[in-house]
Amino acid sequence: MGAGDDWVEQWVRPEVRALRAYQVPDARGLVKLDAMENPFTWPEALRQQWSEVLRGLHLNRYPDPRAEELVGSLRSAFAIPERSAVLLGNGSDELIQMLALTLALPGRTLLSVDPGFVMYRMLGIFAGMDYVGVPLRAEDFSLDLPAVLAAIERHRPALLFLAYPNNPTGNLFSAGDMEEIIQSAPGLVVVDEAYAPFTDASFLQRAGVPHNLLVMRTLSKMGLAGLRLGYLVGPPDWLGEIDKTRLPYNINVLTQVSAAFALRHAEVLERQTATIRTERARLLEALRGLDGVRAYPSEANFILFRVGTGRARAVFDGLLQRGVLVKLLDGAHPLLCDCLRVTVGLSEENAAFLSALRAAL
Ligand SMILES: *Cc1c(COP(=O)(O)O)cnc(C)c1O
């Protein structure tokens, strides 16, 4: 071990050293079905108009610190309740970080369910909180309500996240169970609706009722992953405090203007997400027709599926050899053993995935 290693060991926080950096595989040349991106690009006429808008920008100036025009566009596009405030993040990941920074104290708990979205745990730990993940039910990844309520009682979490629908399982938790959890939580509850464009269920109109209920969303999964824009909706007093942990100018000029432009043409994105929903049903049916595959229901733009015992890595490699990248989940959590996750792509991409999967199986 060289001197550099000693220094790293001495100074880097042990909880950071124990983590693995967020992994993003190289997808060049592959059918990319690993990251829940919208596979559609924009029509040429729209791209033209967008470049005209960008031409008018001046990059020598800082962006509008509150991104007021964009907030207005979000309010009308998504019918955000008037009583609620809106806080923007550089992706909803940044909002999770701001929430953790606002509530973290040594010994305080961030609670969620597992398998769930990994950034809750990572960002909670970065902020110095304890993470508690209550296991979902093994049969169908539904909430284990008694276990969640017991964990709330025991850990009194300052911050509780529920993804609705959940990632990486794709299912929508029972609204009644969610309700009971919200009523029992002593601290802040955040319903993460990253997959809102792919389901009809939502808590958005309920933000702030009760007062500790916030709703978080992102434009990433609906088709603007490259812009990095998330938004948090809730009571002005809560959001005013969380806003203090925001880095100045966190939403850059290009994102502010491009997202507002995209929302003026929301019907294009809506057509795309509607097509993805149709493709999702077709893909699920096809997966269910395959021997040796168990595909789980999804209200998101991806499908979780399980292959034969001990086969997931080989299936993943087999898909990769045939040019298709999905997400290998086996090993990520005990409940995900033998599981993979595929993002719903263009119909030809889904067909390529299915034929590669048939061969890999
Ligand atoms: C993808 C995802 C996010 C993060 O979205 P960004 O806005 O791209 O940071 C948040 N929550 C869940 C559940 C997700 O799947």
PDB file of C-alpha atoms in Angstrom, residues 164-165 172-173 175 193 195-204 217 277 299:
ATOM      1  CA  TYR A 164     -45.081   5.274  -6.937  1.00  0.00           C
ATOM      2  CA  PRO A 165     -44.723   3.236  -9.215  1.00  0.00           C
ATOM      3  CA  LEU A 172     -47.822   0.454  -8.087  1.00  0.00           C
ATOM      4  CA  PHE A 173     -48.251   0.015  -4.332  1.00  0.00           C
ATOM      5  CA  ALA A 175     -53.041   3.422  -2.411  1.00  0.00           C
ATOM      6  CA  GLU A 193     -43.597   9.872  -9.077  1.00  0.00           C
ATOM      7  CA  TYR A 195     -42.919   7.248 -13.662  1.00  0.00           C
ATOM      8  CA  ALA A 196     -46.050   9.419 -13.581  1.00  0.00           C
ATOM      9  CA  PRO A 197     -46.292   9.555 -17.416  1.00  0.00           C
ATOM     10  CA  PHE A 198     -46.848   5.799 -17.502  1.00  0.00           C
ATOM     11  CA  THR A 199     -49.630   5.401 -14.952  1.00  0.00           C
ATOM     12  CA  ASP A 200     -52.956   7.043 -14.158  1.00  0.00           C
ATOM     13  CA  ALA A 201     -52.371   6.952 -10.401  1.00  0.00           C
ATOM     14  CA  SER A 202     -50.909   9.967  -8.597  1.00  0.00           C
ATOM     15  CA  PHE A 203     -50.724  11.747  -5.264  1.00  0.00           C
ATOM     16  CA  LEU A 204     -49.929  15.130  -6.855  1.00  0.00           C
ATOM     17  CA  ARG A 217     -41.374  14.182 -10.133  1.00  0.00           C
ATOM     18  CA  ARG A 277     -47.560   2.328 -22.729  1.00  0.00           C
ATOM     19  CA  GLU A 299     -47.062   0.726 -14.446  1.00  0.00           C
TER      20      GLU A 299
END
